[in-house]
Amino acid sequence: MTPFSLTGQVAMVTGCNKGLGQAMAVALAEAGADVVGVNRSPATDTCARVAALGRRFFDVEAELGRDSPAGIVDEAVALAGQVDILVNNAGIIRRAPALEFSEEDWDDVVDVNLKAAFFLAQQVARHLVERQAPGRIVNIASVLSFQGGIRVPSYTASKSGILGLTRLLANEWAAYGITVNAIAPGYMATDNTQALRDDKNRSAEILGRIPAGRWGKPEDLAGAVVFLCSPAAAYVNGHALAVDGGWLAR
Ligand code: NAP
């Protein structure tokens, strides 16, 4: 029995040219999956790392947001033959006080983090249902799916929304053998948190509250994403798995 093997599976990962998405794409390839990267920037490094593991990497170029292309999954299927796993990872953040927050910063964030994630999940689920194949969807949430945060109103709304959506889709699609779960990363050292880490006071404040005593690394998500996509997690559905060094337990 190989409960964590993804051999023979094709995993679609959005925003995997760097950061958390790249680490998860590489982890899924290590577990045996071929990878379809959905990116607006070249994913050269990720492609090389997946290929070095003996897995195939397929590139689908797409700008996700209000008008995400409707044919992302069709293009992936034409390239890779099928899609079994979706990791909705691409995301952005805008920081400003709620009193000054602009409509543009609201729409941009919600369109990428929530709207694009839903409609891509819908594309993947329609493909799975048509194939009568089971599947796995993992949405990248946040500790701000559980907490309010500060100066990030559209981000908190989008990440709280993605957790609710995870639960709704888990309910609706369980009957098709599709599980929908979320990973809630804590404070991870990527471009997304560069501004926080550059702010000496905020950085010290955050670090002081992380029980693990360090910022997370992209590789910290490897085990969680492989688990949720694997046969071992067949009966795990609608769950949010925090990978946060203990932040939420504090
Ligand atoms: P990152 O290094 O900034 O990576 C974000 C990824 O999303 C990049 O590949 C980026 O592509 C892609 N992306 C953004 N907007 C896009 C769009 N409109 N169309 C296509 N791709 C787009 O940040 P990260 O930390 O790895 O974040 C990954 C996910 O984890 C996000 O959903 C984020 O909210 C979530 N998260 C991060 C943390 C953290 O502490 N870092 C904590 C909790 C949750 P480009 O390179 O082209 O911009």
Short mmCIF file of C-alpha atoms and ligand atoms in Angstrom, two decimals:
data_model
loop_
_atom_site.label_atom_id
_atom_site.label_comp_id
_atom_site.label_asym_id
_atom_site.label_seq_id
_atom_site.Cartn_x
_atom_site.Cartn_y
_atom_site.Cartn_z
CA MET A 1 0.00 0.00 0.00
CA THR A 2 1.33 3.41 -0.94
CA PRO A 3 -1.06 5.80 0.79
CA PHE A 4 0.88 8.94 -0.15
CA SER A 5 1.66 8.09 -3.77
CA LEU A 6 0.34 10.30 -6.57
CA THR A 7 1.72 8.19 -9.39
CA GLY A 8 -0.42 8.47 -12.53
CA GLN A 9 -2.09 11.70 -11.36
CA VAL A 10 -1.95 15.11 -13.01
CA ALA A 11 -1.87 18.05 -10.62
CA MET A 12 -2.76 21.59 -11.71
CA VAL A 13 -1.14 24.27 -9.55
CA THR A 14 -1.83 27.97 -10.06
CA GLY A 15 0.89 30.54 -9.42
CA CYS A 16 3.71 28.02 -9.18
CA ASN A 17 6.57 30.00 -10.71
CA LYS A 18 7.79 30.88 -7.19
CA GLY A 19 6.88 30.88 -3.51
CA LEU A 20 4.43 28.45 -1.95
CA GLY A 21 3.04 27.33 -5.31
CA GLN A 22 6.45 26.30 -6.54
CA ALA A 23 7.20 24.29 -3.39
CA MET A 24 3.84 22.53 -3.63
CA ALA A 25 4.27 21.75 -7.34
CA VAL A 26 7.67 20.20 -6.63
CA ALA A 27 6.27 18.23 -3.66
CA LEU A 28 3.44 16.82 -5.77
CA ALA A 29 5.96 15.81 -8.45
CA GLU A 30 8.11 14.16 -5.77
CA ALA A 31 5.04 12.14 -4.80
CA GLY A 32 4.70 10.99 -8.42
CA ALA A 33 2.34 13.45 -10.10
CA ASP A 34 2.83 15.23 -13.39
CA VAL A 35 2.25 18.97 -13.04
CA VAL A 36 0.30 21.55 -15.04
CA GLY A 37 1.40 25.03 -13.99
CA VAL A 38 -1.08 27.86 -14.54
CA ASN A 39 1.00 31.02 -14.52
CA ARG A 40 1.12 34.53 -15.93
CA SER A 41 4.95 34.59 -15.58
CA PRO A 42 7.38 31.99 -16.95
CA ALA A 43 7.81 29.01 -14.61
CA THR A 44 11.22 28.01 -15.96
CA ASP A 45 12.74 27.10 -12.61
CA THR A 46 9.71 25.05 -11.50
CA CYS A 47 9.67 23.24 -14.85
CA ALA A 48 13.34 22.31 -14.43
CA ARG A 49 12.82 21.09 -10.85
CA VAL A 50 9.82 18.94 -11.82
CA ALA A 51 11.67 17.51 -14.82
CA ALA A 52 14.69 16.72 -12.61
CA LEU A 53 12.35 14.47 -10.60
CA GLY A 54 11.44 12.57 -13.76
CA ARG A 55 7.95 14.04 -13.96
CA ARG A 56 6.35 16.02 -16.80
CA PHE A 57 5.63 19.76 -16.46
CA PHE A 58 3.10 21.48 -18.72
CA ASP A 59 2.72 25.23 -18.95
CA VAL A 60 -0.65 26.94 -19.28
CA GLU A 61 -0.28 30.71 -19.48
CA ALA A 62 -3.15 32.60 -17.88
CA GLU A 63 -3.85 35.85 -16.08
CA LEU A 64 -6.27 34.86 -13.33
CA GLY A 65 -8.84 37.34 -12.06
CA ARG A 66 -12.14 38.88 -13.06
CA ASP A 67 -11.93 37.44 -16.58
CA SER A 68 -9.92 34.23 -16.14
CA PRO A 69 -9.82 32.26 -19.40
CA ALA A 70 -12.66 29.75 -19.63
CA GLY A 71 -10.48 27.19 -21.40
CA ILE A 72 -7.71 26.61 -18.84
CA VAL A 73 -8.72 23.02 -18.11
CA ASP A 74 -9.35 22.24 -21.81
CA GLU A 75 -5.82 23.44 -22.57
CA ALA A 76 -4.42 21.37 -19.69
CA VAL A 77 -6.27 18.26 -20.85
CA ALA A 78 -4.99 18.77 -24.41
CA LEU A 79 -1.44 18.89 -23.03
CA ALA A 80 -1.50 16.40 -20.16
CA GLY A 81 -4.45 14.14 -21.01
CA GLN A 82 -6.35 14.78 -17.78
CA VAL A 83 -6.46 16.79 -14.56
CA ASP A 84 -6.98 14.96 -11.23
CA ILE A 85 -5.84 17.54 -8.69
CA LEU A 86 -6.24 21.31 -8.46
CA VAL A 87 -4.26 23.47 -6.06
CA ASN A 88 -5.76 26.98 -6.09
CA ASN A 89 -2.67 28.83 -4.92
CA ALA A 90 -2.32 32.05 -6.95
CA GLY A 91 -3.08 35.00 -4.75
CA ILE A 92 -2.30 38.64 -4.07
CA ILE A 93 -2.49 41.01 -1.12
CA ARG A 94 -2.90 44.81 -0.83
CA ARG A 95 -2.23 46.65 2.39
CA ALA A 96 -3.86 49.93 3.50
CA PRO A 97 -5.99 51.08 6.44
CA ALA A 98 -9.69 50.19 6.04
CA LEU A 99 -10.61 53.91 6.20
CA GLU A 100 -8.57 54.57 3.07
CA PHE A 101 -8.92 51.26 1.23
CA SER A 102 -9.71 51.68 -2.49
CA GLU A 103 -12.31 49.87 -4.57
CA GLU A 104 -9.54 48.82 -6.96
CA ASP A 105 -7.59 47.10 -4.15
CA TRP A 106 -10.79 45.39 -3.08
CA ASP A 107 -11.73 44.13 -6.55
CA ASP A 108 -8.24 43.06 -7.63
CA VAL A 109 -7.70 40.89 -4.56
CA VAL A 110 -11.17 39.34 -4.41
CA ASP A 111 -11.11 38.63 -8.16
CA VAL A 112 -7.85 36.65 -7.99
CA ASN A 113 -8.11 35.05 -4.54
CA LEU A 114 -11.80 34.14 -4.58
CA LYS A 115 -13.55 34.53 -7.93
CA ALA A 116 -10.82 32.97 -10.07
CA ALA A 117 -10.38 30.13 -7.56
CA PHE A 118 -14.09 29.28 -7.67
CA PHE A 119 -14.42 29.27 -11.44
CA LEU A 120 -11.25 27.24 -11.93
CA ALA A 121 -12.52 24.70 -9.38
CA GLN A 122 -15.76 24.61 -11.37
CA GLN A 123 -13.84 23.93 -14.62
CA VAL A 124 -11.88 21.11 -12.97
CA ALA A 125 -14.94 19.58 -11.31
CA ARG A 126 -16.90 19.59 -14.58
CA HIS A 127 -13.98 17.75 -16.23
CA LEU A 128 -13.84 15.19 -13.38
CA VAL A 129 -17.59 14.62 -13.40
CA GLU A 130 -17.56 14.16 -17.17
CA ARG A 131 -14.74 11.59 -16.81
CA GLN A 132 -16.49 10.01 -13.82
CA ALA A 133 -13.12 10.27 -12.10
CA PRO A 134 -12.44 11.11 -8.46
CA GLY A 135 -10.40 14.20 -7.74
CA ARG A 136 -8.84 16.51 -5.21
CA ILE A 137 -9.10 20.26 -4.82
CA VAL A 138 -6.93 22.13 -2.34
CA ASN A 139 -7.55 25.84 -1.80
CA ILE A 140 -4.81 27.93 -0.24
CA ALA A 141 -6.49 29.81 2.58
CA SER A 142 -4.67 31.69 5.36
CA VAL A 143 -4.66 32.21 9.10
CA LEU A 144 -6.76 35.24 8.06
CA SER A 145 -9.49 32.73 7.19
CA PHE A 146 -9.86 32.53 10.99
CA GLN A 147 -8.60 35.91 12.20
CA GLY A 148 -9.21 39.52 11.22
CA GLY A 149 -5.71 40.73 10.52
CA ILE A 150 -4.98 44.42 10.09
CA ARG A 151 -4.74 46.72 7.03
CA VAL A 152 -5.75 43.88 4.65
CA PRO A 153 -9.57 44.08 4.35
CA SER A 154 -9.92 42.53 0.89
CA TYR A 155 -7.37 39.82 1.65
CA THR A 156 -9.12 38.81 4.90
CA ALA A 157 -12.49 38.83 3.11
CA SER A 158 -11.13 36.69 0.27
CA LYS A 159 -9.41 34.19 2.55
CA SER A 160 -12.42 33.92 4.86
CA GLY A 161 -14.53 33.46 1.73
CA ILE A 162 -12.33 30.72 0.33
CA LEU A 163 -12.75 28.72 3.52
CA GLY A 164 -16.54 28.97 3.31
CA LEU A 165 -16.38 28.03 -0.35
CA THR A 166 -14.16 25.04 0.48
CA ARG A 167 -16.86 23.75 2.80
CA LEU A 168 -19.67 24.36 0.31
CA LEU A 169 -17.84 22.60 -2.52
CA ALA A 170 -16.92 19.72 -0.23
CA ASN A 171 -20.62 19.25 0.48
CA GLU A 172 -21.71 19.47 -3.15
CA TRP A 173 -18.98 17.41 -4.77
CA ALA A 174 -18.41 14.61 -2.23
CA ALA A 175 -20.99 12.58 -4.14
CA TYR A 176 -18.70 12.66 -7.19
CA GLY A 177 -15.66 11.45 -5.25
CA ILE A 178 -14.11 14.93 -5.27
CA THR A 179 -12.72 16.18 -1.98
CA VAL A 180 -12.24 19.89 -1.38
CA ASN A 181 -9.94 20.97 1.43
CA ALA A 182 -7.88 24.00 2.36
CA ILE A 183 -4.41 24.65 3.67
CA ALA A 184 -4.07 27.67 5.93
CA PRO A 185 -0.43 28.72 5.88
CA GLY A 186 0.83 30.92 8.68
CA TYR A 187 3.46 33.60 8.13
CA MET A 188 5.71 32.27 5.38
CA ALA A 189 8.84 33.88 3.95
CA THR A 190 7.79 34.68 0.35
CA ASP A 191 7.23 37.81 -1.76
CA ASN A 192 3.71 37.99 -0.28
CA THR A 193 5.14 38.90 3.15
CA GLN A 194 8.23 40.86 2.04
CA ALA A 195 6.72 44.18 3.18
CA LEU A 196 5.98 42.74 6.66
CA ARG A 197 9.47 41.33 7.01
CA ASP A 198 10.96 44.66 5.87
CA ASP A 199 9.07 46.45 8.66
CA LYS A 200 11.27 45.85 11.71
CA ASN A 201 8.52 46.35 14.29
CA ARG A 202 5.86 44.25 12.53
CA SER A 203 8.41 41.55 11.78
CA ALA A 204 9.49 41.27 15.43
CA GLU A 205 5.86 41.37 16.59
CA ILE A 206 4.91 38.51 14.25
CA LEU A 207 7.96 36.38 14.97
CA GLY A 208 7.43 36.78 18.71
CA ARG A 209 3.94 35.28 18.38
CA ILE A 210 4.92 32.19 16.33
CA PRO A 211 5.37 29.26 18.75
CA ALA A 212 7.81 27.60 16.31
CA GLY A 213 10.04 30.67 16.65
CA ARG A 214 10.63 31.11 12.93
CA TRP A 215 8.85 32.21 9.74
CA GLY A 216 7.53 29.34 7.64
CA LYS A 217 9.38 28.19 4.54
CA PRO A 218 7.61 27.19 1.30
CA GLU A 219 8.81 23.60 1.82
CA ASP A 220 6.82 23.46 5.06
CA LEU A 221 3.68 22.97 2.92
CA ALA A 222 5.04 19.90 1.10
CA GLY A 223 3.70 17.21 3.42
CA ALA A 224 0.32 18.89 3.87
CA VAL A 225 -0.44 19.24 0.17
CA VAL A 226 0.71 15.71 -0.69
CA PHE A 227 -1.39 14.32 2.16
CA LEU A 228 -4.57 16.14 1.13
CA CYS A 229 -4.13 15.04 -2.51
CA SER A 230 -3.28 11.43 -1.67
CA PRO A 231 -5.31 8.24 -1.09
CA ALA A 232 -4.51 8.65 2.64
CA ALA A 233 -6.88 11.64 2.75
CA ALA A 234 -9.81 9.99 0.93
CA TYR A 235 -12.16 10.62 3.89
CA VAL A 236 -10.84 14.11 4.72
CA ASN A 237 -13.25 16.65 3.24
CA GLY A 238 -14.07 20.30 3.87
CA HIS A 239 -11.15 20.61 6.26
CA ALA A 240 -8.71 23.46 6.71
CA LEU A 241 -5.24 22.26 7.68
CA ALA A 242 -3.21 25.00 9.34
CA VAL A 243 0.51 24.90 8.62
CA ASP A 244 1.46 27.82 10.79
CA GLY A 245 4.10 26.82 13.34
CA GLY A 246 1.36 26.90 15.99
CA TRP A 247 0.18 30.50 15.29
CA LEU A 248 -3.55 29.73 15.57
CA ALA A 249 -3.08 27.75 18.76
CA ARG A 250 -1.55 30.77 20.50
P1 NAP B 1 3.98 34.94 -3.96
O1 NAP B 1 5.40 34.48 -3.81
O2 NAP B 1 3.70 36.38 -4.17
O3 NAP B 1 3.30 34.06 -5.10
C1 NAP B 1 2.02 34.35 -5.60
C2 NAP B 1 1.81 33.55 -6.86
O4 NAP B 1 0.51 33.87 -7.40
C3 NAP B 1 2.82 33.90 -7.95
O5 NAP B 1 3.10 32.78 -8.72
C4 NAP B 1 2.05 34.93 -8.76
O6 NAP B 1 2.53 35.09 -10.08
C5 NAP B 1 0.69 34.28 -8.75
N1 NAP B 1 -0.35 35.23 -9.15
C6 NAP B 1 -0.73 36.36 -8.51
N2 NAP B 1 -1.69 36.99 -9.20
C7 NAP B 1 -1.92 36.24 -10.31
C8 NAP B 1 -2.80 36.38 -11.42
N3 NAP B 1 -3.63 37.42 -11.53
N4 NAP B 1 -2.77 35.43 -12.38
C9 NAP B 1 -1.93 34.38 -12.30
N5 NAP B 1 -1.06 34.19 -11.27
C10 NAP B 1 -1.07 35.12 -10.29
O7 NAP B 1 3.15 34.58 -2.65
P2 NAP B 1 2.99 33.23 -1.82
O8 NAP B 1 3.26 33.56 -0.41
O9 NAP B 1 3.71 32.11 -2.46
O10 NAP B 1 1.40 33.03 -1.95
C11 NAP B 1 0.79 31.89 -2.48
C12 NAP B 1 -0.59 31.74 -1.87
O11 NAP B 1 -0.45 31.52 -0.47
C13 NAP B 1 -1.48 32.97 -2.00
O12 NAP B 1 -2.81 32.58 -2.21
C14 NAP B 1 -1.33 33.64 -0.66
O13 NAP B 1 -2.41 34.45 -0.35
C15 NAP B 1 -1.26 32.43 0.24
N6 NAP B 1 -0.70 32.65 1.56
C16 NAP B 1 0.56 33.11 1.72
C17 NAP B 1 1.05 33.29 3.01
C18 NAP B 1 2.43 33.80 3.29
O14 NAP B 1 2.74 34.07 4.44
N7 NAP B 1 3.31 33.92 2.32
C19 NAP B 1 0.24 33.02 4.12
C20 NAP B 1 -1.05 32.53 3.90
C21 NAP B 1 -1.51 32.36 2.63
P3 NAP B 1 3.56 36.30 -10.47
O15 NAP B 1 4.93 35.84 -10.09
O16 NAP B 1 3.36 36.44 -11.94
O17 NAP B 1 3.12 37.51 -9.70
#
